[in-house]
Backbone as numpy.savetxt, mean C-alpha at the origin, in Angstrom:
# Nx Ny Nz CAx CAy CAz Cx Cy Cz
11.27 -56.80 -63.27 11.74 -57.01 -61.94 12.56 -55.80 -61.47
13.40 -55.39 -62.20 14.17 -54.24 -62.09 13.11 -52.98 -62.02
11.92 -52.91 -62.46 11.15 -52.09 -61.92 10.79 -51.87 -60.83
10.63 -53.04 -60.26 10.09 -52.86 -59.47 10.99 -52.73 -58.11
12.23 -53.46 -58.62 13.36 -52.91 -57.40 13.29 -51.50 -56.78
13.47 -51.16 -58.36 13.58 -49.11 -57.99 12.20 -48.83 -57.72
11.03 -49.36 -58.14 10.02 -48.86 -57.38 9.99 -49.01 -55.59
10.45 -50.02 -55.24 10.64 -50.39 -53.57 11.66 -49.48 -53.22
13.05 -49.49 -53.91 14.08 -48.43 -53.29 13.28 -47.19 -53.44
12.72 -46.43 -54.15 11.83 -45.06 -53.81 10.90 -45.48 -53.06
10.29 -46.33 -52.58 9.32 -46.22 -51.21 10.06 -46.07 -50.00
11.34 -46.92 -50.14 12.03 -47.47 -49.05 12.55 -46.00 -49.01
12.79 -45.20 -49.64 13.59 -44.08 -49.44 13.06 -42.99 -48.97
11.86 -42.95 -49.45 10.83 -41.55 -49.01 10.56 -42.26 -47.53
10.15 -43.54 -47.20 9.99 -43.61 -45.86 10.88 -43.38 -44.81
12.32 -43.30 -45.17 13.85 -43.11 -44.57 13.51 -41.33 -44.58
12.59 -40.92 -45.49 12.88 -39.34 -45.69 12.04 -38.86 -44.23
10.64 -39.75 -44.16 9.47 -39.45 -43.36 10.22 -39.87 -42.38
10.56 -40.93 -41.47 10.83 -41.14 -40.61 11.94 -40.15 -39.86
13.18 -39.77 -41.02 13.93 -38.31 -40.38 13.11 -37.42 -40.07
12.34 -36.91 -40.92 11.50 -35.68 -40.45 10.70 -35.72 -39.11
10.29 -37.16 -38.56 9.39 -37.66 -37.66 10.62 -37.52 -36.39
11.51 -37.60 -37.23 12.61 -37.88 -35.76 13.10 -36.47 -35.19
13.37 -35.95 -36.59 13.82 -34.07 -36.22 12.12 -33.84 -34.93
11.21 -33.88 -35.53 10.29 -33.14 -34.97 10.11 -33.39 -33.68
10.32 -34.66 -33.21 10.28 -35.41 -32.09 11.33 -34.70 -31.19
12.83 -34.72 -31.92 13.93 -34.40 -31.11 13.73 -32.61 -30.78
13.17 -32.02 -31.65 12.44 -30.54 -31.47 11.61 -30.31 -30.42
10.35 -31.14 -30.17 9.41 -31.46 -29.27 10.23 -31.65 -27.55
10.74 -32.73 -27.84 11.79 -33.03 -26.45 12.35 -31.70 -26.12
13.27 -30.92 -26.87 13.99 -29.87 -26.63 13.08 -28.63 -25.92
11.84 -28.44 -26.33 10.81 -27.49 -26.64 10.58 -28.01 -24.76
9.74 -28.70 -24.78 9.29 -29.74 -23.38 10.47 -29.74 -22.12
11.83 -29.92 -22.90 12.65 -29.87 -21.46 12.85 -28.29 -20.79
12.77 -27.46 -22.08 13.03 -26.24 -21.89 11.53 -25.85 -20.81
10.46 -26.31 -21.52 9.63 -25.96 -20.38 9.82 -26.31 -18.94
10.13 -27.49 -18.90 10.23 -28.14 -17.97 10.65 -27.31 -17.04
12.31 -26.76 -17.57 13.46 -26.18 -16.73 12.56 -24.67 -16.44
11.68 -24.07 -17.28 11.38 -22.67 -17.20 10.50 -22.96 -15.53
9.37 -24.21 -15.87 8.41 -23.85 -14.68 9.41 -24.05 -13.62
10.29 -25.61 -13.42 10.68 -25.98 -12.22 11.91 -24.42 -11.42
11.85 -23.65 -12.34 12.36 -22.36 -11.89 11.46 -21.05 -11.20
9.83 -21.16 -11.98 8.95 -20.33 -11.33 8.51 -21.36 -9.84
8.52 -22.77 -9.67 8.14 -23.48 -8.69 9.44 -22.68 -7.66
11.28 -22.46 -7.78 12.23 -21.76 -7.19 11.60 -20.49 -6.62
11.34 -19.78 -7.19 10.80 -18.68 -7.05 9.48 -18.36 -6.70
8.74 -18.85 -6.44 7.55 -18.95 -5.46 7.87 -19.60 -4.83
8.51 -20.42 -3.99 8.74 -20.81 -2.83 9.85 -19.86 -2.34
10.75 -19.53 -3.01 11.48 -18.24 -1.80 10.37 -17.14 -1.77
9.53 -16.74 -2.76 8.66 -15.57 -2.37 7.72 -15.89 -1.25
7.33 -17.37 -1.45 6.75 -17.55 -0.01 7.29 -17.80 1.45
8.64 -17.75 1.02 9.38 -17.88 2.79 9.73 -16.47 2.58
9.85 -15.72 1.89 10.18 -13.77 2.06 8.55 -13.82 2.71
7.44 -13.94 2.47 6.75 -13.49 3.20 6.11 -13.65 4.29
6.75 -14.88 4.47 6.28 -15.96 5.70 7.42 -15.07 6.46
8.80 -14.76 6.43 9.68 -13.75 6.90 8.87 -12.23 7.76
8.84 -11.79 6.42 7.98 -10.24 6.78 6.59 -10.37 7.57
5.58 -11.41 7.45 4.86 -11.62 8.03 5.25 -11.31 9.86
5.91 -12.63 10.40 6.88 -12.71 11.50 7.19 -11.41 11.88
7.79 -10.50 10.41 8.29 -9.45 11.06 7.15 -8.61 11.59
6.51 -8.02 11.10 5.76 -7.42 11.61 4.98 -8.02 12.80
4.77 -9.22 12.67 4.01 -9.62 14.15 4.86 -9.10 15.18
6.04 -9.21 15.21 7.12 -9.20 16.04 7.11 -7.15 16.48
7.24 -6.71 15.32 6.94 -5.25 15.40 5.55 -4.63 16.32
4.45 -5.65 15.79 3.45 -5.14 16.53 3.25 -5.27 18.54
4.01 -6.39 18.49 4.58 -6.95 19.79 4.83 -5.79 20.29
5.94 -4.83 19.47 7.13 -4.64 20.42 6.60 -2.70 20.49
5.28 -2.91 19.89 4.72 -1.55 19.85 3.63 -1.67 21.49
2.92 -2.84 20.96 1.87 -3.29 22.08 2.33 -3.37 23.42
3.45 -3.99 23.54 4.27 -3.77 25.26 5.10 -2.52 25.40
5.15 -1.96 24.55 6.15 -1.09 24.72 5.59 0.46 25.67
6.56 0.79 26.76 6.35 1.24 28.02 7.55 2.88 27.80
8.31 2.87 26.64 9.48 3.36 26.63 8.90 4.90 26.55
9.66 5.26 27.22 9.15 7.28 27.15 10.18 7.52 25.95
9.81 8.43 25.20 9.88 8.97 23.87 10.18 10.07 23.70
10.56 10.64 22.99 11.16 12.35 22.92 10.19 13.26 23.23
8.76 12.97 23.28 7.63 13.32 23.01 6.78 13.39 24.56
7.31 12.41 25.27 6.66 11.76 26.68 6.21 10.11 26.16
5.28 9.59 26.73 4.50 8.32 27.10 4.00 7.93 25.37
4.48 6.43 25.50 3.63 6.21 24.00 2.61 6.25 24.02
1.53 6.77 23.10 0.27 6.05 23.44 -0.28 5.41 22.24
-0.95 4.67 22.79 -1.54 3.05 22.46 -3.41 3.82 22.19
-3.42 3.92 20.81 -4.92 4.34 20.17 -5.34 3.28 20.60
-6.61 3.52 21.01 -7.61 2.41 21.09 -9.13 2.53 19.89
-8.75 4.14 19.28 -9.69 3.90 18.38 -9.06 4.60 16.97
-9.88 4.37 15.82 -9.19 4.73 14.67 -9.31 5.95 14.04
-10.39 7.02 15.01 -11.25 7.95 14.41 -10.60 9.32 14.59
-10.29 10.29 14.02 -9.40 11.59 14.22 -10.33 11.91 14.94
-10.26 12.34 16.57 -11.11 13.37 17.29 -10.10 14.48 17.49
-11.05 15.28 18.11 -10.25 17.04 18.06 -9.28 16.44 18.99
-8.96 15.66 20.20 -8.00 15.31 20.48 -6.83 14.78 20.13
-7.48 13.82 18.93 -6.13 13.34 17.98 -5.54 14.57 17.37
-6.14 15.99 16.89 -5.73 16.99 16.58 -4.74 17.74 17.52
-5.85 17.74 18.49 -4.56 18.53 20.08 -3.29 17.74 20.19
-3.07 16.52 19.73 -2.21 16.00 20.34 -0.73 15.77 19.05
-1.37 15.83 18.27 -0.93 16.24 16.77 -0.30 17.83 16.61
-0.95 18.44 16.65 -0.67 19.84 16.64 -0.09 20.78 17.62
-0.76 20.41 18.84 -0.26 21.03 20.43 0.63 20.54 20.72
0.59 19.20 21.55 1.60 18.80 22.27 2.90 18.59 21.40
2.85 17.60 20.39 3.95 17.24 19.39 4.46 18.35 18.91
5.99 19.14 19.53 6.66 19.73 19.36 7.23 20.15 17.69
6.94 18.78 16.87 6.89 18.93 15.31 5.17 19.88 14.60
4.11 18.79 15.50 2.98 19.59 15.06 2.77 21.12 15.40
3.36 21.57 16.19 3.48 22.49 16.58 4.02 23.91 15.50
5.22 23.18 15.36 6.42 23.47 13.66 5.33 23.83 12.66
4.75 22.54 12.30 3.80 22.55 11.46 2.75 23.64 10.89
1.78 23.28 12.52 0.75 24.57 12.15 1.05 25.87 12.34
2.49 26.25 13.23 3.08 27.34 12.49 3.00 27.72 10.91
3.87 26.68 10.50 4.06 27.14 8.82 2.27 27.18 8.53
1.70 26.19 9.00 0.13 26.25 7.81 -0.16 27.83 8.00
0.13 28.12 9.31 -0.67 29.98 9.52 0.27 30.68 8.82
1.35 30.66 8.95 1.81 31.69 7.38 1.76 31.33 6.31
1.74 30.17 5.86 1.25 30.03 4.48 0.33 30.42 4.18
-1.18 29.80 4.84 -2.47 30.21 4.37 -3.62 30.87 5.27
-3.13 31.56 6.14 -3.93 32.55 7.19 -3.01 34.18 6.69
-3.54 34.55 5.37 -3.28 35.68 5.29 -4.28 36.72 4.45
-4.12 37.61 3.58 -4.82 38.25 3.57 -5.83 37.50 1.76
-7.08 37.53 2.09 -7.80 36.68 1.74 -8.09 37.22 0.22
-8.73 38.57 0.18 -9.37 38.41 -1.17 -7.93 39.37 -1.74
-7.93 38.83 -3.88 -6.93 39.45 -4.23 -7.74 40.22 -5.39
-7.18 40.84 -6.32 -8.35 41.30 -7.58 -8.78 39.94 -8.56
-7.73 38.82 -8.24 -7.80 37.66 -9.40 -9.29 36.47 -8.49
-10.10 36.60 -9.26 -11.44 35.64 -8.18 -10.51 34.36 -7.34
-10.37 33.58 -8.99 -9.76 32.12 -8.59 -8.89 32.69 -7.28
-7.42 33.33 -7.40 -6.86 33.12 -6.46 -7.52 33.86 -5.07
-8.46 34.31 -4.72 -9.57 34.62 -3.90 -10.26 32.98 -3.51
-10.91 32.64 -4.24 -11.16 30.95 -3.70 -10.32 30.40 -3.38
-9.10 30.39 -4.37 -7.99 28.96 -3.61 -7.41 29.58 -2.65
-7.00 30.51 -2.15 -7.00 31.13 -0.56 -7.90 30.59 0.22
-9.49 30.95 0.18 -9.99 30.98 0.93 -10.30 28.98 1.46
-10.41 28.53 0.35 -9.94 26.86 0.86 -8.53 26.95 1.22
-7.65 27.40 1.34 -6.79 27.22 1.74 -7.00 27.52 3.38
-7.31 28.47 3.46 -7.38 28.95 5.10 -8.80 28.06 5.80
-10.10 27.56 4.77 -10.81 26.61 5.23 -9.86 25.73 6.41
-9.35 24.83 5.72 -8.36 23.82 6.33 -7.97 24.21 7.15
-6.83 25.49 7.38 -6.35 25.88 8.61 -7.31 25.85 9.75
-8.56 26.97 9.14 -9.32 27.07 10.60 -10.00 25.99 10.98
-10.12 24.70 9.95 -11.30 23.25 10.35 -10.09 23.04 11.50
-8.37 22.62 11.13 -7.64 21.96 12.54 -7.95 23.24 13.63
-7.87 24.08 13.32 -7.70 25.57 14.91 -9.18 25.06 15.67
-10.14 24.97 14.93 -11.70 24.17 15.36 -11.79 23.24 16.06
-10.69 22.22 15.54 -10.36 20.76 15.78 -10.01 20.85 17.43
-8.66 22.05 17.49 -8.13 21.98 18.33 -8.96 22.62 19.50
-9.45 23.01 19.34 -9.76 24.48 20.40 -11.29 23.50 21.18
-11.95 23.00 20.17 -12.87 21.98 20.38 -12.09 20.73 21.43
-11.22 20.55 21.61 -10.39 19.90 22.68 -10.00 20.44 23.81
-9.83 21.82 23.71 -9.06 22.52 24.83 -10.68 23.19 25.26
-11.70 22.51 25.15 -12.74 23.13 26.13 -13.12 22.43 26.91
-13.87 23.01 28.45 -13.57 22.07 29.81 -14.78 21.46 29.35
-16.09 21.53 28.26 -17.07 20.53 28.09 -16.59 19.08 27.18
-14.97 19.35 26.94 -15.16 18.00 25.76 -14.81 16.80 26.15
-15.50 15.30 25.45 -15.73 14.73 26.21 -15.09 14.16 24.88
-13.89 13.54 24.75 -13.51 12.36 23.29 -14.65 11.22 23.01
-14.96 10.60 24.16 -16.18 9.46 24.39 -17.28 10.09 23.36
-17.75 10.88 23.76 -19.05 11.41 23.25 -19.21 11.90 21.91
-18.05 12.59 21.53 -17.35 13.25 20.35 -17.21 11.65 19.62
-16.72 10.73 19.76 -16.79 9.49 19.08 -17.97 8.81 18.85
-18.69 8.38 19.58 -20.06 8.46 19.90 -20.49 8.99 18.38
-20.74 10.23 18.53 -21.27 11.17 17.88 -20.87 10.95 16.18
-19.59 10.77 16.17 -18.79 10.73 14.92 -19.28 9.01 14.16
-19.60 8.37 15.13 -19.85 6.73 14.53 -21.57 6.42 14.26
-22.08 8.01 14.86 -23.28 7.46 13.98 -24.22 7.45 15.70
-23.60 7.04 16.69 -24.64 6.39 17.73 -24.79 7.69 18.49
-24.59 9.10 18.40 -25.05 10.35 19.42 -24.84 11.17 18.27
-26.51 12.35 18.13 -26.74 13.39 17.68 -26.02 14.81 18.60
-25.07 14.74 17.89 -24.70 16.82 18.80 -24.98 17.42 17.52
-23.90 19.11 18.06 -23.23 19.69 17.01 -21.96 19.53 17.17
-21.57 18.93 17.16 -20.26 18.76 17.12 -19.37 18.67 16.00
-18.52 19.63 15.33 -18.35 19.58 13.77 -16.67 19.03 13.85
């Protein structure tokens, strides 16, 4: 009989052993789970202010584009103007380079930088000159192609989108 006591107290005891271990793991699990919990319900924080920051900036810029679209205000420059198309014509150049008192600045410096004397004894620096002054003379092209009494921006666009054959470079 006494055997079998201590045989039941060692069952009874290893099951007291299993059931702690069942309980640690459980109380581990919970801990593990709340921690998630707290991690997402913090990325759910943070995507919702990232979505009112952009629901914000959105606004803003609508509001910006507003205030570009009515806007009537003369400028250091003269009259805003309001592109109606997206395409660089030699006019977007004239108006870039000529009129705009900065572009002006500008293609100054490009002609002394790279409108000078072309070939050197070294080849390479003979080519990268001569692309260098490419560029200069494609805008002087650009421009001058504007300041003639045949140019027509219409047609020059036209031309550039595919729907009119010129020469127009």
């Amino acid at each position: 009989m006494s055997i079998l006591a201590l045989i039941a107290c060692a069952f009874i005891y290893s099951k007291e052993v299993q059931v702690k271990e069942l309980s640690k793991q459980l109380f581990d699990e919970k801990g593990v789970s709340s921690h998630l919990r707290n991690e997402k319900h913090h990325e759910w924080e943070r995507a919702e202010t990232f979505q009112q920051e952009i629901i914000a900036h959105k606004q803003e810029i609508a509001d910006l584009k507003a205030t570009f679209k009515n806007s009537n205000d003369d400028g250091d420059f003269g009259k805003v103007i309001h592109w109606t198309n997206q395409m660089a014509t030699s006019q977007t150049y004239y108006l870039t380079f000529v009129v705009d008192p900065n572009g002006r600045k500008i293609m100054n410096d490009f002609e002394n930088r790279f409108k000078r004397s072309l070939f050197t004894n070294d080849e390479r620096e003979t080519c990268r000159r001569i692309g260098q002054s490419e560029v200069f003379d494609f805008i002087s092209n650009r421009i001058s192609n504007a300041q003639s009494p045949n140019y027509s921006e219409q047609l020059e666009i036209a031309y550039l989108t595919g729907q009119l054959e010129s020469n127009y470079d």
